[in-house]
XYZ file of C-alpha atoms in Angstrom:
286
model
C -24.494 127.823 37.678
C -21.644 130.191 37.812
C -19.596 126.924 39.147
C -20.282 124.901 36.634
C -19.386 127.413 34.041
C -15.916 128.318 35.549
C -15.387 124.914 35.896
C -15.640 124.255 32.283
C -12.997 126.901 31.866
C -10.464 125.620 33.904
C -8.081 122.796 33.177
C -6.128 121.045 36.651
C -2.914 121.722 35.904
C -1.916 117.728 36.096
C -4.378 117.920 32.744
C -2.281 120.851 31.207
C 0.732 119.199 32.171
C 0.095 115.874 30.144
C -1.354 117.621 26.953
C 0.722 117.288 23.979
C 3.857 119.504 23.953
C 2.710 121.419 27.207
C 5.112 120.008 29.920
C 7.426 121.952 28.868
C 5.703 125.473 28.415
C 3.473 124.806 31.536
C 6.451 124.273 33.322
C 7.849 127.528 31.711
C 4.755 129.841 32.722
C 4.779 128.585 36.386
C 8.350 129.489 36.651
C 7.366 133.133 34.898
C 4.567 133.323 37.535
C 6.776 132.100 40.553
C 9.862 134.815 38.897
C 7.573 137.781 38.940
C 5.845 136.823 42.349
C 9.167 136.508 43.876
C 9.765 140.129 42.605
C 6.977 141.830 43.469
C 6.691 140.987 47.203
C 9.152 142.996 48.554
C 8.347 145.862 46.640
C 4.677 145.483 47.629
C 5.855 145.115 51.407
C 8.071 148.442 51.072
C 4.960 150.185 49.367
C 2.823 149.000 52.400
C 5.330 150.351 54.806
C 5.948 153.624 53.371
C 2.405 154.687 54.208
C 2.707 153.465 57.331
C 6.138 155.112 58.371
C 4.930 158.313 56.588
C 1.904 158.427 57.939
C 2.739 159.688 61.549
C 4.884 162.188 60.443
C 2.740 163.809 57.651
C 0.288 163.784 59.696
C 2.481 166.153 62.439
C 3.392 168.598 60.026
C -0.502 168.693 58.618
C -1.459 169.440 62.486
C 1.134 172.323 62.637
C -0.701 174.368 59.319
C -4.189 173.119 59.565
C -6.288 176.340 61.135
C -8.085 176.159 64.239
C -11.551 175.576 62.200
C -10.437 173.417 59.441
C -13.263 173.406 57.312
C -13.242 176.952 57.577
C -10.713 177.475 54.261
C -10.880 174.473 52.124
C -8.984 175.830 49.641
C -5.804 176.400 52.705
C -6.990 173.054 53.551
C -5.917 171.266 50.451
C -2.751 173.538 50.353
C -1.952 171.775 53.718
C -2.595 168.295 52.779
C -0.657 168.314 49.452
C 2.145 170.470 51.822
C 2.258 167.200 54.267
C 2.032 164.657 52.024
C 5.219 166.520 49.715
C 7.177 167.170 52.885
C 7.857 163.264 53.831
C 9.422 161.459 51.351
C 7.919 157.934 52.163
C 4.191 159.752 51.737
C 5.640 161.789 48.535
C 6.654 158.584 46.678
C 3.758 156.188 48.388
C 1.738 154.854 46.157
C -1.745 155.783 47.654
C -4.923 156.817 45.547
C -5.838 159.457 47.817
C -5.276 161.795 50.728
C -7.578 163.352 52.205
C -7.672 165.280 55.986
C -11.420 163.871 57.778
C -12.467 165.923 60.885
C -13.794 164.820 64.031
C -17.405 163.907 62.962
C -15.766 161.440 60.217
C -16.102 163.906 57.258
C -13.642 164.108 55.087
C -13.164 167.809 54.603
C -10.605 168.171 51.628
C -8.248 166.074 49.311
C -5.350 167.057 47.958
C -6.824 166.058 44.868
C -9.704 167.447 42.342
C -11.987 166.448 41.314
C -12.400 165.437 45.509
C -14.757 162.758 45.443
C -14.678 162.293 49.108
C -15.196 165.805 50.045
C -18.420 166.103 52.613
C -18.547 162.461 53.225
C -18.745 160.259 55.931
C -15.804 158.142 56.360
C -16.637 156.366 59.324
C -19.937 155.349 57.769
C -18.040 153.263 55.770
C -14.782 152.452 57.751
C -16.334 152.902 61.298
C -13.080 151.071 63.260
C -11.306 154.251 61.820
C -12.725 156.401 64.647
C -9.725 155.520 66.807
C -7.643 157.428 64.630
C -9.883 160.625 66.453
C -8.363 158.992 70.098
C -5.192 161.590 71.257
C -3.380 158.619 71.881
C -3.829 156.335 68.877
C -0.865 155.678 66.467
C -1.634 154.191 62.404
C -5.377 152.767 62.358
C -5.991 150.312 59.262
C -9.088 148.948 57.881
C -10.206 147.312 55.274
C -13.827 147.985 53.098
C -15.592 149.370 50.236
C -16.790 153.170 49.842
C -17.761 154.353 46.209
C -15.654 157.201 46.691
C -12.277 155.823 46.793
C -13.064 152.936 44.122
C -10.388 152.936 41.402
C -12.171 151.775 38.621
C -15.561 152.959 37.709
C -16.893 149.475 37.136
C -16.967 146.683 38.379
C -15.347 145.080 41.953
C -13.065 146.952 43.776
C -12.354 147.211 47.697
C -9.606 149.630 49.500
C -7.174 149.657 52.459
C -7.032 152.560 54.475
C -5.364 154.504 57.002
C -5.267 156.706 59.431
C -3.491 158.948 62.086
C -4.810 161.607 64.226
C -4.051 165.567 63.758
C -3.294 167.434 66.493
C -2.703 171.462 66.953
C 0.137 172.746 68.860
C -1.484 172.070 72.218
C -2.487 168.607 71.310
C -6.386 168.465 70.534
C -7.359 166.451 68.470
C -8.798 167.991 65.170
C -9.564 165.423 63.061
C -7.242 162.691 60.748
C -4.768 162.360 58.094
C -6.138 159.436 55.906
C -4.742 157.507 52.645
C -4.841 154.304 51.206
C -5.426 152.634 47.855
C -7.996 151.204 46.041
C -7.374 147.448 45.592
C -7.688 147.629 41.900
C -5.379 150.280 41.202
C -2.718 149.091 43.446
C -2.785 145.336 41.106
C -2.321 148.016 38.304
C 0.834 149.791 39.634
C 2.318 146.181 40.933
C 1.294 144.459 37.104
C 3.049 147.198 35.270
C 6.347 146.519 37.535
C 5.992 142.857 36.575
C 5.662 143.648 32.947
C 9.089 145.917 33.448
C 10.074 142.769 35.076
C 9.900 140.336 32.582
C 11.020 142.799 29.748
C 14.419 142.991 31.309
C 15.022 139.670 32.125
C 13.945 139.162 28.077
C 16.472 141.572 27.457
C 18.957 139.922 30.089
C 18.612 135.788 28.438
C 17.810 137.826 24.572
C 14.537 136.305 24.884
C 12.391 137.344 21.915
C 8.881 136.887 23.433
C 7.772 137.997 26.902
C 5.363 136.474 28.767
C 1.515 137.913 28.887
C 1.083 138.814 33.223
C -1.763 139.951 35.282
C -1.032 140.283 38.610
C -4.240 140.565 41.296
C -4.932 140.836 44.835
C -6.965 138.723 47.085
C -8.981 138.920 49.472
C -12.190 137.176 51.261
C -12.242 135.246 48.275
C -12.658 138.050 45.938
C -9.675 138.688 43.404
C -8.847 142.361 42.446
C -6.660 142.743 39.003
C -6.059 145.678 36.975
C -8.923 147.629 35.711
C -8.315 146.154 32.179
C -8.277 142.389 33.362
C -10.375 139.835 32.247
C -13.433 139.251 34.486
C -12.985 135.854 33.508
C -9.342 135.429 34.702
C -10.219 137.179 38.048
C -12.897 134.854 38.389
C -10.671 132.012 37.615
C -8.217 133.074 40.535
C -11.071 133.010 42.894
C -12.266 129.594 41.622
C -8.615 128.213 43.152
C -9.451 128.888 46.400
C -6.412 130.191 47.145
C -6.738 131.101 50.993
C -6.546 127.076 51.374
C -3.979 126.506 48.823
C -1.554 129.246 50.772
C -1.676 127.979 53.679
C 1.187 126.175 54.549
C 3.449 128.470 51.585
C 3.260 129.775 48.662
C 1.701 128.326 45.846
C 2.884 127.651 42.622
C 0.334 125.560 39.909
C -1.045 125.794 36.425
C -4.423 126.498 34.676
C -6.502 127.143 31.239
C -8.870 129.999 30.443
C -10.542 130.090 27.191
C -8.000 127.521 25.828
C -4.922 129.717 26.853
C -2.653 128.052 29.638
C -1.368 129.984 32.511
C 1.283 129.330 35.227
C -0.042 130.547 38.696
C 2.097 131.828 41.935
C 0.170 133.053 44.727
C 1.828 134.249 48.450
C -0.010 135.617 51.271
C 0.830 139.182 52.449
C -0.011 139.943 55.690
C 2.215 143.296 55.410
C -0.804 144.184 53.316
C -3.174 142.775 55.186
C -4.380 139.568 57.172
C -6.164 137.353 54.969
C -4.559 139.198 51.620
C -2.475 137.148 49.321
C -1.011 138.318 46.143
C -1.254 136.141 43.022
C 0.309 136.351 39.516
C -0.579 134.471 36.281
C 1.616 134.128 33.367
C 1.296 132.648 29.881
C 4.021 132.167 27.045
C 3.034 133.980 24.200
């Protein structure tokens, strides 16, 4: 059913193309889309890579503060983690949703943020290939999964990418892990409102009076993840292009119609964040 109705919602963009008048501007948005995808990649490589540079290093100086009972003194706790994260510069500036210090049970103990959401629960329950992270040994541990906790929206679909490093004292045990990330939704939100700065300047560059309408989402198992003000029915429209297929051999660059609006479409995959995750943009002339 839901096929049949997205279908009906959609236009192949060799349809759009050969409506009256819309060469042109279909044209147009798919060079908008393809501009602002070309953009946004390397900053959302760089964002990717902060956390993981940052990681190691916050989590060092967290290890060196954090008492010998952690959960002991939340309130020093906290102190420590928003100490760590404000004492490396690629965590200070990362663009994560949350830090939070989980001991060795999987707990997360304390955030550096209130109100703490995550405070006394399981991480592992959610994100169990995170318990290498608790391994002396281990370096930066990634997953990928939902937990209500770290959502970024309060409604509606969301999934998160998180990480993880192990804390260790002075003599080297093991007392539990540094762990960030970002919600899925929120990070579409930070990378959309960079392609909306985008497109203003370049307005302001070619004295363009109009500027392009741009939602920007992230995908993944076939789910898209756009701002927490997008359209359902434009996030459902990215999923309905099967992108995973149309990215594999390169980008993609095409055209569609939602709700008689036509967009231009650019979609990359980004294994920086991700296997499997591609980024997508859609644009429309206003």
């Amino acid at each position: 059913m839901r096929s049949s109705w997205l279908a009906s919602l959609i236009v192949p963009a060799a349809l759009v193309a050969t409506l009256p008048g819309c060469e042109d501007n279909s044209k147009e948005q798919e060079q908008a889309a393809g501009y602002v995808l070309d953009k946004l990649v390397p900053v959302a490589n760089e964002d990717a890579a902060q956390v993981r540079r940052g990681l190691p290093e916050g989590a060092k100086k967290l290890g060196e503060v954090v008492d010998s009972d952690p959960g002991a003194n939340l309130v020093a706790l906290q102190k420590a983690v928003r100490g760590a994260r404000a004492s490396v510069k690629d965590l200070d500036i990362a663009k994560s949703t949350f830090f939070t210090f989980v001991d060795t049970t999987g707990i997360a103990l304390r955030s550096e943020a209130d109100p703490d959401l995550l405070a006394q629960k399981s991480v592992l329950s959610s994100f169990p290939s995170l318990k290498k992270a608790l391994e002396p040994s281990a370096g930066v541990v990634e997953a990928w999964g939902e937990m209500q906790e770290m959502r970024g929206v309060r409604t509606g679909p969301d999934t998160q990418w998180v990480v993880a490093h192990p804390v260790k004292d002075k003599e080297g045990q093991v007392k539990g892990m540094f762990v960030t990330g970002w919600s899925f939704r929120r990070f579409a939100l930070h990378l959309e409102e960079m392609a909306k700065r985008e497109l203003l300047d370049r307005a302001a560059r070619e004295k363009q009076k109009k500027v392009p309408i741009v939602y920007v989402f992230l995908v993944r198992d076939g789910k898209a993840y756009g701002a927490p003000v997008t359209p359902d029915v434009n996030a459902q429209a990215i999923e309905g292009l099967d992108l995973a297929n149309k990215t594999q051999s390169g980008p993609f660059r095409g055209a569609l119609e939602i709700t008689n609006r036509s967009y231009g479409i650019a979609a990359q995959r980004m294994p920086d964040l991700g296997e499997g995750t591609i980024l997508s943009v859609m644009a429309s002339a206003i």
